[in-house]
Coordinates of C-alpha atoms in Angstrom, one line a residue:
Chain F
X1214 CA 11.3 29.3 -265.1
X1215 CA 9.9 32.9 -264.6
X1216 CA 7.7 33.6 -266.7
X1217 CA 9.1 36.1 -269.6
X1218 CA 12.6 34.4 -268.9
X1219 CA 14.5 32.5 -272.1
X1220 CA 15.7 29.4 -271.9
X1221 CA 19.4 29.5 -270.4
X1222 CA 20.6 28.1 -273.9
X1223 CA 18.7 30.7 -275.7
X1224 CA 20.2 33.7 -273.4
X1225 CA 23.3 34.2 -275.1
X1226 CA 24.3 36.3 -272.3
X1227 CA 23.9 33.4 -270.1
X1228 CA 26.0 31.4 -272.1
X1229 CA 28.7 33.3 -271.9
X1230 CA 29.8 36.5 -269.4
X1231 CA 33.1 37.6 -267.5
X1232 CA 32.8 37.5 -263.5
X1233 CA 34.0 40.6 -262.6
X1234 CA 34.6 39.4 -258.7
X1235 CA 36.7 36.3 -259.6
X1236 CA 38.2 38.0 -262.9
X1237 CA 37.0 34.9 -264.2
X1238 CA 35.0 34.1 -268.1
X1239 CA 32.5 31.9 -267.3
X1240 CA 31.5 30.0 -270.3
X1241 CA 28.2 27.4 -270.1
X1242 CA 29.0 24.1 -270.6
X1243 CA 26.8 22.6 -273.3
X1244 CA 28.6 19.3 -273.5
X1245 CA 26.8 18.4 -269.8
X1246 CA 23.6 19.9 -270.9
X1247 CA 20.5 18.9 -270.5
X1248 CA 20.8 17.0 -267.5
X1249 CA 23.7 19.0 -265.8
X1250 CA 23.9 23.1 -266.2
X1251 CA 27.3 23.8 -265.2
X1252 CA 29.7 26.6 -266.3
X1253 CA 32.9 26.4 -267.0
X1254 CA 35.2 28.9 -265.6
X1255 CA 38.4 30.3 -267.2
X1256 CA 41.1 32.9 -265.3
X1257 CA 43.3 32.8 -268.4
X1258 CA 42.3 33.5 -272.3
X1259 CA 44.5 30.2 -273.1
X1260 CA 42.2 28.6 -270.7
X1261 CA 39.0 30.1 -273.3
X1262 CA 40.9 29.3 -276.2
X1263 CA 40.9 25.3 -274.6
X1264 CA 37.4 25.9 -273.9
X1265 CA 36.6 26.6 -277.2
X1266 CA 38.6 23.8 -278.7
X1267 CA 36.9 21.3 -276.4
X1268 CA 33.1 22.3 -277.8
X1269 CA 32.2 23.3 -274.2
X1270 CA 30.4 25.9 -276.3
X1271 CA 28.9 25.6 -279.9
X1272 CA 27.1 27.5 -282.5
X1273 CA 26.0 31.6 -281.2
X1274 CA 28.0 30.9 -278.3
X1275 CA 31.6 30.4 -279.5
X1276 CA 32.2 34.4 -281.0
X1277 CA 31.1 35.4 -277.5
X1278 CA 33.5 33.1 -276.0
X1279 CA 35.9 34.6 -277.9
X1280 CA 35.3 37.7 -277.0
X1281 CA 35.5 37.1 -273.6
X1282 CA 38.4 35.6 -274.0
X1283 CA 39.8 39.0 -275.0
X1284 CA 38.5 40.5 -272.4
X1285 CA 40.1 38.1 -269.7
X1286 CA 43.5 38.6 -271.4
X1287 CA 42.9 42.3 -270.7
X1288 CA 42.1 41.5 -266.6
X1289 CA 44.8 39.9 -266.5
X1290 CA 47.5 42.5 -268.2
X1291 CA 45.6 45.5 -266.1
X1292 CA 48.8 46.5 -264.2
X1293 CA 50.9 46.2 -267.6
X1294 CA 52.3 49.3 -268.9
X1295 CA 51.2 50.4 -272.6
X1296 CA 53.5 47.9 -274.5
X1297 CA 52.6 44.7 -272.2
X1298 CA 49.1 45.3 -272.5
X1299 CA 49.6 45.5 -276.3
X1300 CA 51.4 42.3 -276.8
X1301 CA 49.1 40.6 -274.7
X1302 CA 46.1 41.4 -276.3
X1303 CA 47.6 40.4 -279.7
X1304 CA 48.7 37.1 -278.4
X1305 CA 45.2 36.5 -277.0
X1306 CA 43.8 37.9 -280.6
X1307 CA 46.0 35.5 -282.7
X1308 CA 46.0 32.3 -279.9
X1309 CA 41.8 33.0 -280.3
X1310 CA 41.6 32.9 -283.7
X1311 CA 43.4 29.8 -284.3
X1312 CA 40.9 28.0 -282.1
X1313 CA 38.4 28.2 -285.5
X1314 CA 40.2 29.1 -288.7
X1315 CA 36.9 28.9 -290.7
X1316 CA 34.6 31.2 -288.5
X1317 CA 34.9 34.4 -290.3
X1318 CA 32.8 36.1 -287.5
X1319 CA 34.8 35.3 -285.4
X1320 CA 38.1 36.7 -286.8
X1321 CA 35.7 39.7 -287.7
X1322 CA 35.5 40.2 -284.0
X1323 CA 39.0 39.7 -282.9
X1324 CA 40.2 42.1 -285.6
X1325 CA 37.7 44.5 -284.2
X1326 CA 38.6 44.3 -280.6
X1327 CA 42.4 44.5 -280.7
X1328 CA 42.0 47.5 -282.9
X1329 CA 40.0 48.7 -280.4
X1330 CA 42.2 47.8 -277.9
X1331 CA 44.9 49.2 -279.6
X1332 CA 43.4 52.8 -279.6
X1333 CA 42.4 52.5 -275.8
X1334 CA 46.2 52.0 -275.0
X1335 CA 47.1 54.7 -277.1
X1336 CA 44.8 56.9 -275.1
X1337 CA 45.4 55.6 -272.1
X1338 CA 41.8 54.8 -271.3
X1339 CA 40.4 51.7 -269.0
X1340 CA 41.8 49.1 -271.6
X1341 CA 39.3 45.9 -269.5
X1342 CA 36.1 47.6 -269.3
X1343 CA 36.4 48.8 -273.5
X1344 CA 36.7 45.0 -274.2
X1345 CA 34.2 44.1 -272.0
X1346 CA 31.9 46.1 -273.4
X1347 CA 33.1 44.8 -276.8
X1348 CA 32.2 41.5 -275.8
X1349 CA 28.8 42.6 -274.5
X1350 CA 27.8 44.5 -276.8
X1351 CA 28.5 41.9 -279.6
X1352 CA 26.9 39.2 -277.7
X1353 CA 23.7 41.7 -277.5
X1354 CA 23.6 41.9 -281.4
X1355 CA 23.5 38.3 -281.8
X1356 CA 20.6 38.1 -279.9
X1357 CA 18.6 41.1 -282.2
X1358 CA 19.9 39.6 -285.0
X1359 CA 18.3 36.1 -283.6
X1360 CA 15.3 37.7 -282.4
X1361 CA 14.7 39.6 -286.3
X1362 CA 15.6 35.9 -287.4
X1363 CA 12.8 34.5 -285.3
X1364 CA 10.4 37.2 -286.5
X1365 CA 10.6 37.1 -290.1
X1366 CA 10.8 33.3 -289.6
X1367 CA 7.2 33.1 -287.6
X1368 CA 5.7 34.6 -290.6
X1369 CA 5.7 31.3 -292.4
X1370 CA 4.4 29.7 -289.5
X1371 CA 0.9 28.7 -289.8
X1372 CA -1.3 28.0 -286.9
X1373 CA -1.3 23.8 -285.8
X1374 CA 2.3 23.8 -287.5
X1375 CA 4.7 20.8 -286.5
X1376 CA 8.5 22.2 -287.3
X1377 CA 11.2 19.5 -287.4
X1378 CA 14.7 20.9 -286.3
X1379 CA 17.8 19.4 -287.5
X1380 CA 20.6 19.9 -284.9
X1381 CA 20.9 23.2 -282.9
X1382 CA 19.9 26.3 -284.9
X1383 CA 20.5 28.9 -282.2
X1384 CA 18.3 30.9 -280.5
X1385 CA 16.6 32.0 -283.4
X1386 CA 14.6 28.5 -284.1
X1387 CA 12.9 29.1 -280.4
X1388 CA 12.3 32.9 -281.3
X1389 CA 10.3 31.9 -284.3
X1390 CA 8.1 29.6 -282.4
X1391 CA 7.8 32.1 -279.5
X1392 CA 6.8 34.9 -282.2
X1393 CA 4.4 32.7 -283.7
X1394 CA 3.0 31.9 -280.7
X1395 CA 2.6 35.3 -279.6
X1396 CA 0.2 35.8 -282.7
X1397 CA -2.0 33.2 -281.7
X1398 CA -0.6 30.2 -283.4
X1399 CA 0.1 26.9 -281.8
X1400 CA 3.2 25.4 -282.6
X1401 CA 4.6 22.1 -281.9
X1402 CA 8.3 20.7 -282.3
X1403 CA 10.4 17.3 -283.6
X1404 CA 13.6 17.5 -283.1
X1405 CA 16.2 15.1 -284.6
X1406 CA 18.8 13.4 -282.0
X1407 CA 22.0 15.0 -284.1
X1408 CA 24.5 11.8 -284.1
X1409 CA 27.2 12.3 -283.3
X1410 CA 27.4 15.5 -280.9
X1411 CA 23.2 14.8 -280.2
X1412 CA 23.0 18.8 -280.2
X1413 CA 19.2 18.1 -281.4
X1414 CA 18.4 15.7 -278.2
X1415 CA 20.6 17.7 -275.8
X1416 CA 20.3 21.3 -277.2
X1417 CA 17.7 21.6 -279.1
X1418 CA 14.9 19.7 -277.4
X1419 CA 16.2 21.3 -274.1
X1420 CA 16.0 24.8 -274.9
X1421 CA 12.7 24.5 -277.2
X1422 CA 11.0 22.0 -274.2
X1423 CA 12.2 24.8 -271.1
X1424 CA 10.6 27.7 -273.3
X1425 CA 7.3 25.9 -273.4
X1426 CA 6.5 24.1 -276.5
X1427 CA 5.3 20.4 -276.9
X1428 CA 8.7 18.8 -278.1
X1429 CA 9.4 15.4 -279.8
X1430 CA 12.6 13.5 -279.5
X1431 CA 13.1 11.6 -282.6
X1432 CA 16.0 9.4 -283.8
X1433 CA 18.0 10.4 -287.1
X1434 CA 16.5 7.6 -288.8
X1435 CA 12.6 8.8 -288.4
X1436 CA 11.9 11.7 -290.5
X1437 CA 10.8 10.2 -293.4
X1438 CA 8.5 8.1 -291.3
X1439 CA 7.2 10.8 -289.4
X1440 CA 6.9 13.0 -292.6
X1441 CA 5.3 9.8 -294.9
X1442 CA 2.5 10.2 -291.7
X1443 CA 1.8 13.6 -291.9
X1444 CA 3.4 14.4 -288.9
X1445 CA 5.5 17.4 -290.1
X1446 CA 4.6 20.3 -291.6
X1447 CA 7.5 22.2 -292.3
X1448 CA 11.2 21.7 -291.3
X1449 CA 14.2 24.0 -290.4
X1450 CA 17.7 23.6 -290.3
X1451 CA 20.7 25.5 -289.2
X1452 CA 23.4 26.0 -292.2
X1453 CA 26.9 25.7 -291.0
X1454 CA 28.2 28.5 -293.3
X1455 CA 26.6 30.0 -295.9
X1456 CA 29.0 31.5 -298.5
X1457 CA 28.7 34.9 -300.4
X1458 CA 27.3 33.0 -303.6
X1459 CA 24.5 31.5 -301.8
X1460 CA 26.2 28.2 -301.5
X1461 CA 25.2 26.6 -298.3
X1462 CA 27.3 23.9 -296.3
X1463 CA 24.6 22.0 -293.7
X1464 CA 25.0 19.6 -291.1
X1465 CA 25.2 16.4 -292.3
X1466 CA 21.9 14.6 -292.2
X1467 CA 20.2 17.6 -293.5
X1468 CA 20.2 16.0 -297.0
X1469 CA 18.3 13.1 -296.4
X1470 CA 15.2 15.4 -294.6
X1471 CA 15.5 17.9 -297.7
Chain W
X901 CA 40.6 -15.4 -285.1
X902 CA 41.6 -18.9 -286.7
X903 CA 41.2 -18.6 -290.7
X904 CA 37.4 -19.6 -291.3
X905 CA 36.3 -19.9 -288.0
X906 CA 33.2 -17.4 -287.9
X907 CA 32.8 -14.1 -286.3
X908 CA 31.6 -15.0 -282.6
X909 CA 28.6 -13.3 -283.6
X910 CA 27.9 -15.1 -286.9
X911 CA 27.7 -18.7 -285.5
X912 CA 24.7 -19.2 -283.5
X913 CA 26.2 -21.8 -281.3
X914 CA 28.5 -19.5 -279.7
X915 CA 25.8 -17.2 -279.0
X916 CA 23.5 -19.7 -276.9
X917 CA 24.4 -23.0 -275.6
X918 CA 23.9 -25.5 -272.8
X919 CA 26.9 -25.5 -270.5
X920 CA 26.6 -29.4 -268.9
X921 CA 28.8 -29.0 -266.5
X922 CA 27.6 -26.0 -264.8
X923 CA 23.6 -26.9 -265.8
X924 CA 23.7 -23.4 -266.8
X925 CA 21.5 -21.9 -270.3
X926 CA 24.7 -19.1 -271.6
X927 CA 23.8 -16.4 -273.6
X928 CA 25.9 -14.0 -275.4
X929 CA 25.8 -10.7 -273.9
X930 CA 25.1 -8.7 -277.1
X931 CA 24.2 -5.3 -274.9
X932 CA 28.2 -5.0 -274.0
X933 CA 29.4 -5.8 -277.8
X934 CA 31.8 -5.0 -278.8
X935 CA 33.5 -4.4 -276.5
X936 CA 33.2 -6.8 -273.3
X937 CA 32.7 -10.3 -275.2
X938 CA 30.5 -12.0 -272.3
X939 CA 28.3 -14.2 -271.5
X940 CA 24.9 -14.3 -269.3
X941 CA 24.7 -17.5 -267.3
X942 CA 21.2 -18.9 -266.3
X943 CA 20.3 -21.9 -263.6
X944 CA 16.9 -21.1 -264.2
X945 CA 14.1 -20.6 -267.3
X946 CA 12.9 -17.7 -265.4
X947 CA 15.9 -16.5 -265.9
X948 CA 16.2 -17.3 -269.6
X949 CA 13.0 -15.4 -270.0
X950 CA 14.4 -12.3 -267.9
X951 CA 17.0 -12.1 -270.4
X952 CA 15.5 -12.2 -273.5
X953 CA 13.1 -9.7 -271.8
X954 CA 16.0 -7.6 -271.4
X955 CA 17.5 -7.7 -274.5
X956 CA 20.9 -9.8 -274.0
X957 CA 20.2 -11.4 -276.7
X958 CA 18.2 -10.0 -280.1
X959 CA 16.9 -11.2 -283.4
X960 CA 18.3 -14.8 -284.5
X961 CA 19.8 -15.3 -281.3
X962 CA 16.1 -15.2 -279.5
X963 CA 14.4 -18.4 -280.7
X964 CA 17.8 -20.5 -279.8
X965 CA 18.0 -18.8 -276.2
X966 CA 14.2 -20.1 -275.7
X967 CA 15.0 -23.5 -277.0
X968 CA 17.9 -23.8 -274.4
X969 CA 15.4 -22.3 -271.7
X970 CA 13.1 -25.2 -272.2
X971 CA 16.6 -27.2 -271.8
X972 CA 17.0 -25.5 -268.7
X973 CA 14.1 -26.6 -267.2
X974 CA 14.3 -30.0 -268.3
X975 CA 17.8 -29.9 -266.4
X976 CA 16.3 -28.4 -263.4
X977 CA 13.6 -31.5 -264.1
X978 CA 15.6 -34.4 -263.9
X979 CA 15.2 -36.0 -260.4
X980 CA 11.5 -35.2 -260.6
X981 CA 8.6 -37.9 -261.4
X982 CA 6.7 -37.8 -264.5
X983 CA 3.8 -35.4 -263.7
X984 CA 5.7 -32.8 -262.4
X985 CA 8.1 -33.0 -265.3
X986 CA 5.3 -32.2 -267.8
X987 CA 4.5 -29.3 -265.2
X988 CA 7.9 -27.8 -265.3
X989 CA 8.0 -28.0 -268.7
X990 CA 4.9 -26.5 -269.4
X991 CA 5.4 -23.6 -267.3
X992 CA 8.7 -23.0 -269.0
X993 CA 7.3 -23.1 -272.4
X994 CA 4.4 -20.5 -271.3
X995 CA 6.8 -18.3 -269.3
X996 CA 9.4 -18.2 -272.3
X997 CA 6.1 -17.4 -275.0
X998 CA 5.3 -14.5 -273.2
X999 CA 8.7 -13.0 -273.6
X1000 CA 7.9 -12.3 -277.3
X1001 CA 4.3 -12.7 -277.9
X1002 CA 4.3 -12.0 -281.7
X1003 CA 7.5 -13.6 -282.7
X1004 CA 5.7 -16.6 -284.2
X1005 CA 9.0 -18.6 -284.9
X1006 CA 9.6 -18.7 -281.4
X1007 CA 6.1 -19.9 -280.9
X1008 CA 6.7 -22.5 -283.1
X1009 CA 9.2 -23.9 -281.7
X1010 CA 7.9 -24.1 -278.1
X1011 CA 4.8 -26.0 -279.2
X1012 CA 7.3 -28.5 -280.7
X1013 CA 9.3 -28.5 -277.8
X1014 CA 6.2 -29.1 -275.2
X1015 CA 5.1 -31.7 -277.9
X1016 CA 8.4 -33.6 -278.1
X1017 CA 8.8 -33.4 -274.4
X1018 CA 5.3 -34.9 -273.4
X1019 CA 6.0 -38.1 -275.9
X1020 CA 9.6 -38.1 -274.2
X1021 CA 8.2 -38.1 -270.7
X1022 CA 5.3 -40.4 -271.6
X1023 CA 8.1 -43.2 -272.5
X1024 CA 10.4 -42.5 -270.2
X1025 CA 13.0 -41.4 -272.1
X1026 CA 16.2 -38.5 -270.9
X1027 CA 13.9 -35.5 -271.3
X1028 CA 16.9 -33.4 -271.0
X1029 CA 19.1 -34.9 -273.5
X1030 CA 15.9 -34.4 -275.8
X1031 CA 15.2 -31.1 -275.3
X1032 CA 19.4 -30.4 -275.7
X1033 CA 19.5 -31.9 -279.4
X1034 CA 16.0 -29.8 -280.6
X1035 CA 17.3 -26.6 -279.3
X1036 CA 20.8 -27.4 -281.0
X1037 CA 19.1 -28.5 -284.3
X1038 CA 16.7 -25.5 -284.0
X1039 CA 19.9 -22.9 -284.0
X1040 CA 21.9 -25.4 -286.9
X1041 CA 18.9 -25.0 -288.7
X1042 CA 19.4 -21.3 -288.3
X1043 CA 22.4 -21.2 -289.7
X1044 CA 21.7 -23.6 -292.7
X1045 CA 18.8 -21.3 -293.5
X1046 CA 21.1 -18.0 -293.0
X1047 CA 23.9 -19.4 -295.1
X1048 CA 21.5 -20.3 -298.0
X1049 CA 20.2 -16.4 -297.6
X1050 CA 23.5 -15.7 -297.8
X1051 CA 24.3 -17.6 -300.7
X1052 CA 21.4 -16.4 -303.0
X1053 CA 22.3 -12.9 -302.2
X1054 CA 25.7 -13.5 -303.2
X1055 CA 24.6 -13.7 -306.5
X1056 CA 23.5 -10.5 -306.8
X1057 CA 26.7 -8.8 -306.0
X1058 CA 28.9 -7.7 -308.1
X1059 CA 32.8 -7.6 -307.9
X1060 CA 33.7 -4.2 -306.0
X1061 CA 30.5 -3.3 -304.4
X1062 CA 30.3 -1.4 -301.3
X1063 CA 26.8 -2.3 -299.7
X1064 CA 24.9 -0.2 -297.2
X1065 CA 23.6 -2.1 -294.2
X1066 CA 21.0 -0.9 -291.7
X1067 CA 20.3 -2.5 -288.1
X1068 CA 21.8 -6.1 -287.4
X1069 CA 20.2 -8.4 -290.1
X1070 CA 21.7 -11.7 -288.8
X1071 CA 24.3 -13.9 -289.7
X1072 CA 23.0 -14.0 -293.3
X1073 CA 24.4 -10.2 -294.1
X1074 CA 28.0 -12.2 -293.1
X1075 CA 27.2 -15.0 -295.2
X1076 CA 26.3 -12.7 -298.0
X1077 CA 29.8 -11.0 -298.7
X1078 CA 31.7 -13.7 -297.4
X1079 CA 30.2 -16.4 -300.6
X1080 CA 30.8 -13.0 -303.0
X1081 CA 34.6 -12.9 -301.4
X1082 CA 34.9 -16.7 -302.2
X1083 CA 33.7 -16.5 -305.8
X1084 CA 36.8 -13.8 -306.0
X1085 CA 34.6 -9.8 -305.8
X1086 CA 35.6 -7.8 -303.6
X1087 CA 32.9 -6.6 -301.0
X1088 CA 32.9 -3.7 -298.5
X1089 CA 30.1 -2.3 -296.1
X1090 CA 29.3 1.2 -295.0
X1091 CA 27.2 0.4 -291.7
X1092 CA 24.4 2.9 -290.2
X1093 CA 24.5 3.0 -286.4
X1094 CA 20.9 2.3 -286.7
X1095 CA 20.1 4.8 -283.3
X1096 CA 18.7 3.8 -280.4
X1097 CA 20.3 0.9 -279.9
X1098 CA 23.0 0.7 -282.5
X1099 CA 23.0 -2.7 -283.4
X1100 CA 24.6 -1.5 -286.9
X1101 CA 27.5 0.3 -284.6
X1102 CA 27.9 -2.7 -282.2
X1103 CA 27.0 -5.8 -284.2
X1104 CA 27.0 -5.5 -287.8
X1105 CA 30.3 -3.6 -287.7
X1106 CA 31.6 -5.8 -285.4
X1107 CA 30.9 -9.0 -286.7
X1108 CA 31.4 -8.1 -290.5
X1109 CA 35.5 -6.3 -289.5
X1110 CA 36.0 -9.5 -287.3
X1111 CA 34.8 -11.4 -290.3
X1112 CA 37.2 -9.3 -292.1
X1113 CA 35.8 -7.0 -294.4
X1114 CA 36.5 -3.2 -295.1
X1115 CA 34.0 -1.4 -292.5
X1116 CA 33.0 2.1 -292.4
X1117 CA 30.4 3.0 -289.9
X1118 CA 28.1 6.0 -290.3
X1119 CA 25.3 7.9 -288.4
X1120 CA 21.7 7.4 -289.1
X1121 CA 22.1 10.9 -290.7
X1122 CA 24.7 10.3 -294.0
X1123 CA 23.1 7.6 -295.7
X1124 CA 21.8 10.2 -298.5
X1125 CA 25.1 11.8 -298.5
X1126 CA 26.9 8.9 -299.1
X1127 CA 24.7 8.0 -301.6
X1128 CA 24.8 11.5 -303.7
X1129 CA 28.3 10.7 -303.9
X1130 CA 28.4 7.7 -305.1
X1131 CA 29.8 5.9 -302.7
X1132 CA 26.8 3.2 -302.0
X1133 CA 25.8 0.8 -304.6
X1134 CA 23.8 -1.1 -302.6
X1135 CA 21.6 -1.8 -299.7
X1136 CA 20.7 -4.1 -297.7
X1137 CA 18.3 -4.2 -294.1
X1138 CA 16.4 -6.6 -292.2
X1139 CA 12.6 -6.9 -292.0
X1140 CA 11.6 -7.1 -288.5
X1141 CA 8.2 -9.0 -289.8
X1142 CA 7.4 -10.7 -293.2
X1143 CA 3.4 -10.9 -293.3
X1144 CA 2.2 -14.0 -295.1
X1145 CA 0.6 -11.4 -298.1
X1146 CA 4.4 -10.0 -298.6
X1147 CA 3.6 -7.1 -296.0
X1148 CA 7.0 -6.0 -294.5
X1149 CA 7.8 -4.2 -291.2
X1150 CA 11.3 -2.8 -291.2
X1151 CA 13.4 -1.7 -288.7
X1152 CA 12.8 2.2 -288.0
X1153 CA 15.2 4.0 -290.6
X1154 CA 14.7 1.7 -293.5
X1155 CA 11.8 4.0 -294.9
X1156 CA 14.4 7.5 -295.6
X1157 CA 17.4 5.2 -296.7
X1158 CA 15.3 3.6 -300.1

């Protein structure tokens, strides 16, 4: 990997982008990764939708998916008149949304582009590129928000640190090793396995072992060990939602490492 | 399966025997459990030894599979004079040691098998028949010890428990609910996968629903859960190694679950 380059998993814009030659979304498959880095391409937003369904994507990269979906149901209405392009962007919207009923973000998102979409109708302006921007520009705001994430996170970091992950965080749990590495301190990773979906052993480990750092696989069963040996100094998790009272719901297995 | 015949995996002398006919040793396969139930046919106690090195066959089903090595040989043996008998066996018993060299029960019972076979040999009687009926009393042994460990922990149960298991703790864990289901409590298990190998997925789940219990099988990852719910009242593992000052070495795991 070029030096300055993210790990493909950590590049949201990797993960996820529209081919503008093949009018195709092209979504990276994580259920193949590590040992194959395929994409998975979709010509239709039912096709995304599928994708979705199927976990080809997972945690920052699904709302990106989604939104690319939108943007695919707008390549393909292009030579629509006003009211086609409408109804097709809502039944891409609604058929998107269903994929995760819980992912407020996600709705956030759809809500936002087919209002957008519905203005750019109205004025008759290039309906594909608005959404495509849409989808780039959300997909660019996941990764500041990631990269702040990392930032703030590093700060808590001290120098010889072991971190053990618990599942697949996003980019934000390799940002915060890259940040404190870029003040000088050396950081080193465990990573949990993740039964059943593996996202620490396949995801995880992956993205945190391409980027540069010393990684160690570890089953689900060996943090207590590893901790009762002093080989952990501090341990991060992703939350799976977080609601407005503070109330967090985690993986499962994050429990027994708290 | 016929009402009290034991799960496949429960009774040792369907997990290794001498097949006569064939002069073959035949291990249970416990890699493919459960779902291929087959066995692993050996000519030779090279062979034997291969496939404990290999792991076909894994914690009380070791020392039996060495026993019926040895018997192996001794087959192999039989048209041979005196001297070279001893040297057959010998070999054997040296080849199959160094398949395990700190499983001490296994030791144990190759010294006695060398010993026995020498006398045999010195007065001329059928070594093979011999070494046959000490590998079969060795595993009915196993199972006489297992069911008593089963029995005693019976007592400890109490009507409607649901008991945690880690790892594959031998036929006793069977034993265990199935005296507590005779003396009229009910019993069910929650199983851990027990990553990387998943005995607890494969063979404790397998042989404790074939033995007809109420199964649920969990990741390495939910113990603590489960238990903050209440849905545990006890557990149960295996030690890997009893030291003779009451040292234990448990299977990985064990540590974060008590």
């Amino acid at each position: 990997m070029p030096k300055d380059e993210l790990p493909i998993l950590v590049d949201l814009h990797k993960n996820v982008y529209f081919d503008d030659e093949e009018g195709e979304a092209v979504i990276l498959d994580r259920r193949k990764l590590p040992l194959d880095t395929t994409h998975y391409r979709c010509k239709t937003y039912q096709e995304v939708a599928e994708a979705i369904e199927k976990m080809v994507t997972q945690s920052l990269g699904v709302s990106p998916a989604a939104g690319y979906g939108v943007v695919t149901a707008a390549y393909q209405a292009q030579e629509k008149n006003k009211s086609e392009k409408k109804k097709q962007i809502r039944k891409a919207v609604k058929r998107i949304k269903n994929t995760r009923p819980t992912q407020t973000s996600l709705h956030y998102l759809m809500d936002e582009m087919l209002e957008t979409a519905e203005e750019k109708i109205g004025k008759d302006e290039n309906l594909f590129k608005a959404m495509r921007k849409k989808a780039y520009d959300w997909t660019k705001n996941l990764m500041k928000v990631s990269r702040k994430l990392g930032k703030h996170t590093s700060k808590i970091i001290d120098d010889g640190d072991t971190i053990l992950t618990h599942c697949y965080g996003g980019p934000a749990i390799y940002f915060m090793g890259d940040y404190a590495r870029r003040d000088g301190k050396e950081v080193n990773y465990y990573c949990t396995e993740t039964r059943p979906y593996l996202q620490g052993a396949r995801l995880t480990s992956f993205a945190l072992s391409q980027g540069g750092f010393d990684v160690t696989l570890i089953t689900d069963g060996m943090p207590a060990y590893c901790m009762s040996e002093g080989l952990i100094s501090k341990f991060i998790t992703g939350a799976d939602r977080i609601s407005m009272d503070g109330g967090v719901a985690n993986k499962i297995g994050t429990c027994q490492i708290a």
